[in-house]
């Protein structure tokens, strides 16, 4: 895994996606490329305005959406005070950045791979589909609430087979859950499933993955202060060393959360042991 | 100043540091996490994550919350246990060139003594810092730090088993009179004191009508508490005859000097390590220029030289 570095990056462009309204504002922020040795899809970076941030002490973690020879790109929704401030960054704003951090999403060239994204959780898959050596083996199901242009979906659809499902009313969610159930079952025998999105979405993916013994990685998002394993504020309960890849069959003792096996789970830092965890090794509750 | 070196001369033992900048327990992991961001050997020393006799899982999530100019935590002293630390972490630290200070947490005076015995036998440990002030655990924690008799008893239990290691006792600000606790620890045999640990606090989510921490309350740290920390350092350093290490919201080299001006012999960098992983290294690098700027020519003449009249 590439070694993380600390660098100062310059904002080169902040682009609103899909229009801005009071309820949702989505942005792609481009930054100068850090002088790092590289990164892998699924890893993240911590960003904080250089010299301080109006009394906010922490940097914020962002999935690395994409990086090319000149730019690093992150995708975010302006929801809290820090991300709303980010949306206002002018070109030339200097940020402290440290990364790449965390582990990478699994890449198996010849394995049919199902990408499941929910909302802003689409971010790591932008880089994933572009870096994958056999994109014809990838397929995505993307669930979202806001209009599709709010998300960097088109760039993915140009590379792989990708389907978008918008939740406009309560009944839509039920249909999407059925789709997830069906898709995960289809990929359980020989495939690989990767999922990123809000916790309820990941809980559903985990439930179906455990039901069908699908090999699934969940990309978790938690509150972090440091991103490097020191603050212990981002822990999740995990049952195995996260680096250990489980067998095709889920060990019986790693029963779903709430069972007696829960006692075998231990707190591990999402930032250094994750953010990508095998679904049968982590408790989301 | 020709050298940044500082010696903390305790009641029985001393601690020799290449500069007065240490890192605070709970904010610097086991030191290893920060190796990509700076050379540990330039630091005055590091105080590692609080250690207990057996591993601790810590508190449920969420455990941290950002607050104006500060943060709350209720980690609950999650740690790998002293045995795993000595076996897996300590050998990877450059302890020959870096004072590594172990922070001890236990739930009884007997356990504190046992922990001290284990750590005292380890050559690579430079000193022991006794945590009698954590507000985030139900057993032990600040209970010991709020009662002068208990504080003295814990200090004595560690001191009795610490061999030739200097014993530092970390004080809580969550008391009526911090000087009373400081004097009790001095009487119990402490070589040095460090102050302050976090201030008890809470934060709420108005829309969700819920606390931001699962444990409801937590410990406040960061620049928000620096004025409290400076006050405590100033009071404690005048109340006892042993060195005081300042902790609480230091973010830059100027802040370090402020603590020393108030009476500290060294300063621990805490929450700043989360804001930028090279914070402590940068402060060490900035120190010579800041000393020159403020015409500080020796630690001994500058320490506690605050003019109050």
XYZ file of C-alpha atoms in Angstrom:
594
model
C 0.000 0.000 0.000
C 1.429 3.458 -0.834
C 2.888 5.314 2.157
C 0.805 8.294 3.301
C 2.306 11.752 3.128
C 1.395 15.192 4.442
C 1.303 17.914 1.795
C -0.249 21.251 1.002
C -2.566 21.105 -1.987
C -4.118 23.932 -3.950
C -7.779 23.993 -4.909
C -7.946 24.260 -8.691
C -11.695 24.023 -9.172
C -14.882 23.454 -7.206
C -17.654 22.357 -9.522
C -21.282 22.122 -8.411
C -23.078 19.117 -9.829
C -26.723 19.068 -10.793
C -27.524 22.549 -9.613
C -27.658 23.823 -6.056
C -30.713 24.101 -3.883
C -31.268 24.531 -0.191
C -31.576 20.821 0.522
C -28.690 19.307 -1.335
C -25.533 20.600 -2.859
C -23.047 18.270 -4.447
C -19.560 19.215 -5.527
C -16.513 17.861 -7.258
C -13.398 19.525 -5.893
C -10.181 19.311 -7.845
C -6.851 19.777 -6.116
C -3.268 19.735 -7.230
C -1.867 16.222 -7.087
C 0.019 15.339 -3.887
C 3.641 14.246 -4.401
C 2.777 10.729 -3.310
C 3.793 7.350 -4.648
C 0.255 6.633 -5.737
C -3.074 5.560 -4.314
C -5.583 2.775 -4.707
C -9.349 3.008 -5.206
C -11.136 2.763 -1.871
C -8.502 4.767 -0.010
C -9.259 8.195 1.420
C -7.552 11.479 2.212
C -7.883 13.957 5.086
C -8.340 17.607 4.096
C -8.266 20.752 6.243
C -7.724 24.406 5.330
C -4.081 25.301 5.907
C -3.577 27.508 8.925
C -6.832 26.560 10.613
C -10.518 26.371 9.961
C -12.591 28.877 11.947
C -12.340 26.971 15.199
C -12.868 23.557 13.599
C -9.965 21.392 14.672
C -10.366 18.282 12.572
C -9.672 17.592 8.979
C -12.391 15.767 7.085
C -12.023 12.363 5.424
C -12.948 12.041 1.734
C -12.863 9.030 -0.515
C -10.397 9.628 -3.290
C -12.744 9.906 -6.218
C -10.127 10.004 -8.895
C -6.586 11.198 -9.547
C -4.753 11.655 -12.806
C -1.353 13.071 -13.691
C -2.289 16.589 -12.603
C -5.272 16.557 -10.275
C -6.820 14.834 -7.314
C -10.600 14.846 -7.198
C -12.999 14.429 -4.279
C -16.789 14.352 -4.381
C -18.838 15.644 -1.469
C -22.216 16.866 -0.376
C -22.229 20.177 1.497
C -24.133 19.234 4.644
C -22.199 20.328 7.729
C -20.369 23.557 8.418
C -17.019 22.221 7.221
C -18.289 20.891 3.894
C -20.414 24.003 3.348
C -17.252 26.052 3.805
C -15.446 23.756 1.363
C -18.089 24.423 -1.260
C -17.116 28.101 -1.083
C -13.379 27.553 -1.505
C -11.933 29.796 -4.174
C -9.413 28.578 -6.692
C -6.021 28.909 -5.052
C -7.178 27.991 -1.531
C -4.459 25.988 0.204
C -5.381 22.821 2.086
C -3.390 20.569 4.387
C -3.826 17.045 3.103
C -2.640 13.714 4.421
C -3.058 10.442 2.615
C -3.596 8.116 0.922
C -5.092 6.467 3.996
C -6.750 3.161 4.738
C -6.960 -0.006 2.715
C -8.113 -0.465 -0.855
C -11.183 -2.082 -2.330
C -10.571 -5.616 -3.566
C -9.695 -5.900 -7.228
C -10.047 -9.304 -8.882
C -9.485 -8.911 -12.591
C -11.450 -11.905 -13.791
C -14.170 -12.057 -11.143
C -17.626 -10.726 -11.977
C -17.892 -7.789 -9.588
C -21.046 -6.060 -8.445
C -20.651 -2.452 -7.335
C -23.410 -1.198 -5.024
C -23.457 2.508 -4.310
C -25.819 4.621 -2.264
C -25.808 8.396 -2.709
C -22.444 10.009 -1.998
C -21.080 6.484 -1.597
C -20.563 6.469 -5.344
C -17.302 8.404 -4.830
C -14.726 5.582 -4.539
C -16.206 3.738 -7.513
C -15.330 6.519 -9.938
C -11.642 5.721 -9.547
C -12.343 2.018 -9.204
C -13.975 1.580 -12.600
C -11.280 3.632 -14.315
C -8.430 1.711 -12.690
C -9.892 -1.760 -13.091
C -8.024 -3.815 -15.711
C -11.185 -5.609 -16.881
C -14.076 -3.138 -16.585
C -16.257 -5.463 -18.658
C -16.455 -7.616 -15.510
C -18.023 -4.784 -13.505
C -21.646 -3.870 -13.074
C -23.120 -1.162 -10.847
C -26.449 -0.620 -9.159
C -26.692 2.922 -7.861
C -29.405 4.088 -5.471
C -29.937 7.816 -5.025
C -32.476 10.367 -3.822
C -31.466 13.565 -5.591
C -31.535 13.984 -9.395
C -28.914 11.885 -11.154
C -26.844 14.864 -12.439
C -25.977 15.588 -8.775
C -23.668 12.565 -8.830
C -20.598 11.642 -10.900
C -22.545 8.789 -12.463
C -22.082 9.480 -16.142
C -18.330 8.977 -15.937
C -18.991 5.511 -14.557
C -21.659 4.654 -17.116
C -19.217 5.385 -19.913
C -16.909 2.662 -18.575
C -19.189 -0.098 -17.293
C -22.745 -1.319 -17.260
C -24.408 0.834 -14.613
C -28.024 1.287 -13.552
C -29.417 4.146 -11.481
C -32.449 3.839 -9.208
C -33.922 6.995 -7.746
C -35.907 6.928 -4.528
C -38.691 9.445 -4.985
C -41.202 8.008 -2.561
C -41.242 5.517 0.292
C -42.250 2.566 -1.864
C -39.190 2.965 -4.085
C -36.914 1.863 -1.276
C -38.653 -1.477 -0.983
C -38.096 -2.109 -4.670
C -34.424 -1.184 -4.411
C -33.977 -3.532 -1.454
C -35.486 -6.350 -3.475
C -33.077 -5.543 -6.273
C -30.130 -5.629 -3.869
C -31.306 -8.955 -2.482
C -31.613 -10.416 -5.963
C -28.330 -9.042 -7.257
C -26.302 -10.154 -4.263
C -27.780 -13.633 -4.546
C -26.770 -13.735 -8.228
C -23.176 -12.753 -7.410
C -22.846 -14.997 -4.342
C -21.610 -18.111 -6.104
C -18.661 -16.870 -8.135
C -18.657 -13.124 -7.812
C -17.443 -10.278 -5.670
C -19.634 -7.513 -4.211
C -18.374 -4.057 -3.205
C -20.662 -1.567 -1.464
C -20.390 2.016 -0.292
C -23.124 4.259 1.047
C -25.000 5.293 4.170
C -25.097 2.887 7.098
C -28.712 1.664 6.606
C -27.806 0.846 3.007
C -24.700 -1.052 4.115
C -26.693 -2.891 6.760
C -29.071 -4.129 4.069
C -26.165 -5.178 1.851
C -24.578 -6.980 4.787
C -27.793 -8.791 5.654
C -28.191 -10.109 2.099
C -24.491 -10.948 1.840
C -24.576 -13.008 5.002
C -27.787 -14.691 3.871
C -26.261 -15.807 0.562
C -22.661 -16.125 1.782
C -21.576 -13.614 -0.823
C -18.032 -12.284 -0.639
C -18.746 -8.630 0.032
C -16.665 -5.641 1.045
C -18.329 -2.724 2.785
C -16.739 0.719 2.569
C -17.564 2.423 5.871
C -17.835 6.093 6.627
C -17.449 7.226 10.240
C -16.609 10.392 12.145
C -12.817 10.774 12.364
C -10.548 13.265 14.076
C -7.139 12.214 12.750
C -7.520 9.552 10.042
C -4.309 7.806 11.101
C -5.342 5.551 13.951
C -4.542 7.776 16.916
C -7.834 9.261 18.056
C -9.771 5.974 18.333
C -12.910 7.881 17.491
C -13.777 5.921 14.342
C -13.790 2.370 15.654
C -16.036 -0.381 14.406
C -16.559 -3.836 15.841
C -14.658 -6.332 13.736
C -14.361 -10.074 14.155
C -11.197 -10.828 12.235
C -8.026 -8.957 11.447
C -9.460 -6.956 8.553
C -6.489 -7.702 6.360
C -7.348 -11.381 6.554
C -9.474 -12.321 3.650
C -12.258 -14.701 4.577
C -12.835 -18.033 2.914
C -15.572 -18.325 0.392
C -17.735 -19.812 3.111
C -18.423 -17.560 6.033
C -17.149 -19.135 9.263
C -20.072 -20.200 11.390
C -18.797 -18.363 14.413
C -19.123 -14.996 12.691
C -22.832 -14.924 13.021
C -24.843 -11.788 12.246
C -24.798 -8.946 14.771
C -26.994 -9.566 17.760
C -26.018 -13.204 18.054
C -23.883 -14.757 20.746
C -20.850 -14.374 18.493
C -21.009 -10.612 18.955
C -18.786 -11.004 21.997
C -15.948 -11.980 19.693
C -15.964 -8.634 17.944
C -13.301 -6.091 18.857
C -13.026 -2.367 18.310
C -10.671 -1.545 15.443
C -10.032 1.782 13.776
C -11.953 2.280 10.546
C -9.208 4.590 9.295
C -6.304 2.143 9.416
C -8.007 -1.276 9.437
C -10.606 -0.137 6.882
C -12.440 1.704 5.561
C -13.148 -1.428 3.496
C -14.180 -4.445 5.564
C -15.397 -7.877 4.519
C -19.076 -7.977 5.384
C -18.756 -11.159 7.438
C -16.127 -9.651 9.714
C -17.739 -6.439 10.864
C -20.702 -5.425 12.984
C -22.454 -2.245 11.897
C -24.728 -2.013 14.951
C 19.608 29.726 23.453
C 22.436 27.305 22.764
C 20.500 24.202 23.554
C 16.854 23.363 23.935
C 17.709 20.643 26.423
C 15.766 20.665 29.665
C 16.065 18.571 32.792
C 13.060 17.905 34.988
C 14.467 17.225 38.420
C 11.934 15.239 40.388
C 11.852 14.404 44.045
C 13.932 11.263 43.559
C 14.607 10.978 39.847
C 15.076 13.262 36.880
C 13.988 13.281 33.284
C 16.421 14.619 30.732
C 14.776 15.864 27.532
C 16.381 17.241 24.372
C 13.614 19.836 24.297
C 10.485 20.497 26.365
C 7.996 19.313 23.726
C 6.257 16.039 24.529
C 3.147 14.471 23.064
C 0.105 13.856 25.232
C -1.296 10.448 26.005
C -4.374 9.558 23.978
C -3.472 11.866 21.125
C -0.368 10.219 19.710
C -1.341 6.558 19.627
C 1.658 4.404 20.434
C 3.912 6.767 18.485
C 4.150 4.438 15.501
C 1.124 5.996 13.821
C 3.028 9.269 13.378
C 6.225 7.899 11.873
C 5.207 8.803 8.291
C 4.840 12.447 9.309
C 8.036 13.256 11.156
C 11.162 12.006 12.895
C 10.115 10.900 16.377
C 13.672 11.445 17.580
C 13.413 15.225 17.351
C 10.697 15.256 20.011
C 11.432 15.791 23.670
C 9.542 12.584 24.318
C 6.252 10.843 23.773
C 3.586 9.729 26.222
C 1.850 6.728 24.731
C -1.810 5.761 24.872
C -2.968 4.865 28.405
C -2.125 1.257 29.223
C -4.011 -1.149 31.450
C -3.045 -4.591 32.686
C -5.469 -6.227 30.253
C -6.737 -4.919 26.898
C -9.760 -2.628 27.037
C -12.411 -2.283 24.345
C -13.357 1.239 25.368
C -16.739 2.897 25.161
C -19.466 2.481 22.530
C -19.668 4.752 19.490
C -19.993 7.637 18.880
C -17.008 8.613 20.960
C -15.866 11.958 19.591
C -17.499 15.257 18.746
C -16.043 18.454 17.358
C -16.890 21.585 19.338
C -15.928 25.239 18.823
C -12.126 25.399 19.178
C -12.141 21.992 20.810
C -13.368 18.435 20.805
C -15.046 16.019 23.160
C -13.991 12.425 23.542
C -15.250 9.473 25.487
C -12.903 6.803 24.194
C -12.926 4.959 27.491
C -9.237 4.079 27.487
C -9.340 1.522 24.706
C -5.873 0.030 24.562
C -4.039 -3.138 23.621
C -2.917 -3.890 27.173
C 0.537 -3.541 28.628
C 1.731 -6.958 27.514
C 0.923 -6.370 23.844
C 2.414 -2.885 24.022
C 5.715 -4.146 25.382
C 5.805 -7.038 22.922
C 4.482 -5.475 19.695
C 4.820 -1.692 19.882
C 7.699 -0.639 22.111
C 10.409 -2.549 20.185
C 9.496 -0.543 17.075
C 10.057 2.814 18.781
C 13.511 4.449 18.751
C 13.610 4.371 22.544
C 17.384 4.849 22.719
C 16.985 8.328 21.262
C 13.466 9.118 22.403
C 12.132 9.132 25.965
C 9.046 6.923 25.875
C 6.736 7.610 28.783
C 4.096 5.026 29.632
C 0.698 6.251 30.784
C -0.915 3.952 33.350
C -4.594 3.350 33.917
C -6.041 0.971 36.509
C -9.148 0.560 38.616
C -7.494 -0.014 42.001
C -4.335 0.951 43.818
C -3.253 -2.682 43.707
C -3.620 -2.793 39.922
C -1.705 0.471 39.600
C 1.122 -1.064 41.607
C 1.114 -4.200 39.494
C 1.197 -2.177 36.286
C 4.079 -0.106 37.614
C 5.998 -3.264 38.424
C 5.628 -4.537 34.862
C 6.674 -1.234 33.291
C 9.504 -0.542 35.733
C 11.242 -3.671 34.509
C 11.334 -2.360 30.951
C 14.564 -0.554 30.126
C 13.060 1.308 27.165
C 10.490 3.102 29.321
C 11.776 6.497 30.502
C 9.072 7.376 33.016
C 5.591 6.485 34.204
C 2.664 8.875 33.956
C -0.216 7.913 36.226
C -3.689 8.646 34.923
C -5.854 9.484 37.906
C -7.949 11.881 35.894
C -9.774 10.246 32.993
C -13.402 11.405 33.015
C -14.567 8.712 30.601
C -14.525 5.498 32.577
C -16.897 4.266 35.218
C -14.237 2.669 37.388
C -11.101 4.399 38.600
C -10.427 7.334 36.316
C -11.054 10.690 37.842
C -12.384 9.080 41.011
C -8.760 8.773 42.128
C -7.988 12.278 41.025
C -10.785 13.967 42.908
C -9.954 12.711 46.385
C -6.606 13.800 47.881
C -6.268 10.656 49.967
C -6.918 8.379 46.990
C -4.585 10.434 44.806
C -1.831 10.079 47.363
C -2.495 6.360 47.775
C -2.322 5.670 44.045
C 0.832 7.750 43.732
C 2.439 5.841 46.586
C 1.414 2.478 45.093
C 3.016 3.319 41.770
C 6.065 4.908 43.351
C 6.672 1.867 45.504
C 6.894 -0.342 42.429
C 8.390 2.052 39.893
C 12.032 1.368 40.711
C 14.220 4.098 39.265
C 11.589 5.413 36.874
C 10.360 8.955 37.486
C 6.678 8.983 38.399
C 4.485 11.683 36.884
C 0.915 12.086 38.112
C -1.603 13.550 35.660
C -4.131 15.795 37.355
C -7.768 16.473 36.590
C -9.142 19.996 36.280
C -12.540 18.663 37.370
C -11.903 19.410 41.035
C -12.617 22.250 43.427
C -8.977 22.834 44.338
C -6.367 21.326 42.028
C -3.572 22.461 44.358
C -4.898 20.261 47.139
C -4.684 17.204 44.861
C -1.257 18.304 43.617
C 0.110 18.561 47.146
C -1.353 15.149 48.005
C 0.420 13.583 45.024
C 3.659 15.289 45.971
C 3.302 13.924 49.478
C 2.594 10.491 48.007
C 5.970 10.551 46.306
C 5.335 11.945 42.832
C 8.454 13.096 41.053
C 6.500 15.364 38.728
C 2.974 16.399 37.903
C 1.263 16.909 34.574
C -1.825 19.006 34.180
C -4.421 19.109 32.893
C -6.452 16.183 31.628
C -9.688 16.975 29.794
C -12.540 19.008 31.227
C -15.817 17.203 31.627
C -18.346 18.421 29.064
C -21.115 17.482 26.660
C -22.593 18.381 23.295
C -26.043 17.764 21.883
C -27.717 17.382 18.505
C -30.605 19.806 18.661
C -32.455 18.406 15.653
C -32.148 14.812 16.812
C -32.537 15.739 20.489
C -29.725 13.387 21.388
C -26.268 13.717 22.909
C -23.432 13.617 20.397
C -21.574 11.016 22.464
C -22.910 7.590 23.341
C -21.694 8.086 26.904
C -23.492 11.479 26.964
C -20.563 13.283 28.587
C -16.918 13.313 27.603
C -13.659 15.165 28.030
C -13.135 18.527 26.366
C -9.702 19.253 24.880
C -8.093 21.602 22.394
C -7.481 25.364 22.356
C -10.825 25.924 24.095
C -9.301 24.700 27.359
C -5.914 26.431 27.134
C -6.867 29.271 29.501
C -7.970 26.724 32.100
C -4.776 24.735 31.618
C -2.590 27.816 31.987
C -4.398 28.758 35.189
C -3.897 25.266 36.598
C -0.207 25.171 35.663
C 0.340 28.555 37.231
C -1.441 27.591 40.466
C 0.054 24.109 40.772
C 3.608 25.168 39.983
C 3.418 27.633 42.872
C 1.871 25.080 45.215
C 4.426 22.268 44.885
C 8.183 21.911 44.741
C 8.323 19.387 41.898
C 8.263 20.013 38.128
C 4.974 20.544 36.361
C 4.292 19.497 32.770
C 1.658 21.611 31.057
C -1.078 20.101 28.882
C -4.119 21.697 27.333
C -4.667 23.216 23.931
C -1.093 24.017 22.931
C -1.056 24.406 19.134
C 2.194 26.196 18.365
C 5.609 27.089 19.764
C 4.254 30.322 21.268
C 1.751 28.282 23.252
C 4.595 26.137 24.594
C 6.356 29.259 25.814
C 3.176 30.513 27.444
C 2.951 27.344 29.532
C 6.602 27.589 30.524
C 6.165 31.254 31.404
C 3.292 30.194 33.670
C 5.539 27.680 35.431
C 5.687 24.505 33.358
C 8.966 22.687 32.825
C 7.756 20.924 29.704
C 4.608 20.865 27.599
C 2.601 18.063 26.059
C 1.012 18.549 22.642
C -2.388 16.887 22.509
C -5.358 17.580 20.290
C -3.178 19.500 17.819
C -1.822 16.119 16.722
C -5.251 15.359 15.264
C -5.467 18.646 13.361
C -2.212 17.991 11.529
C -0.178 14.849 12.087
C 3.086 16.793 12.045
C 1.973 19.326 14.686
C 4.414 18.260 17.410
C 7.332 17.984 14.978
C 6.576 21.416 13.577
C 6.449 22.957 17.050
C 9.909 21.583 17.821
C 11.229 23.014 14.562
C 9.652 26.408 15.266
C 10.928 26.624 18.817
C 14.397 28.163 18.203
C 13.012 31.078 16.184
C 10.260 31.732 18.710
C 12.750 31.677 21.585
C 14.800 34.260 19.752
C 11.744 36.354 18.969
C 10.822 36.550 22.652
C 14.422 36.853 23.817
C 14.347 33.688 25.905
C 17.933 32.815 26.753
C 17.526 30.016 29.276
C 14.729 27.786 30.456
C 15.663 28.287 34.095
C 15.364 32.062 33.952
C 12.228 32.009 31.828
C 10.274 29.295 33.625
C 7.589 30.784 35.865
C 8.818 34.329 35.237
C 5.308 35.633 34.724
C 5.154 39.151 36.095
C 1.969 39.436 38.099
C 2.613 42.638 39.982
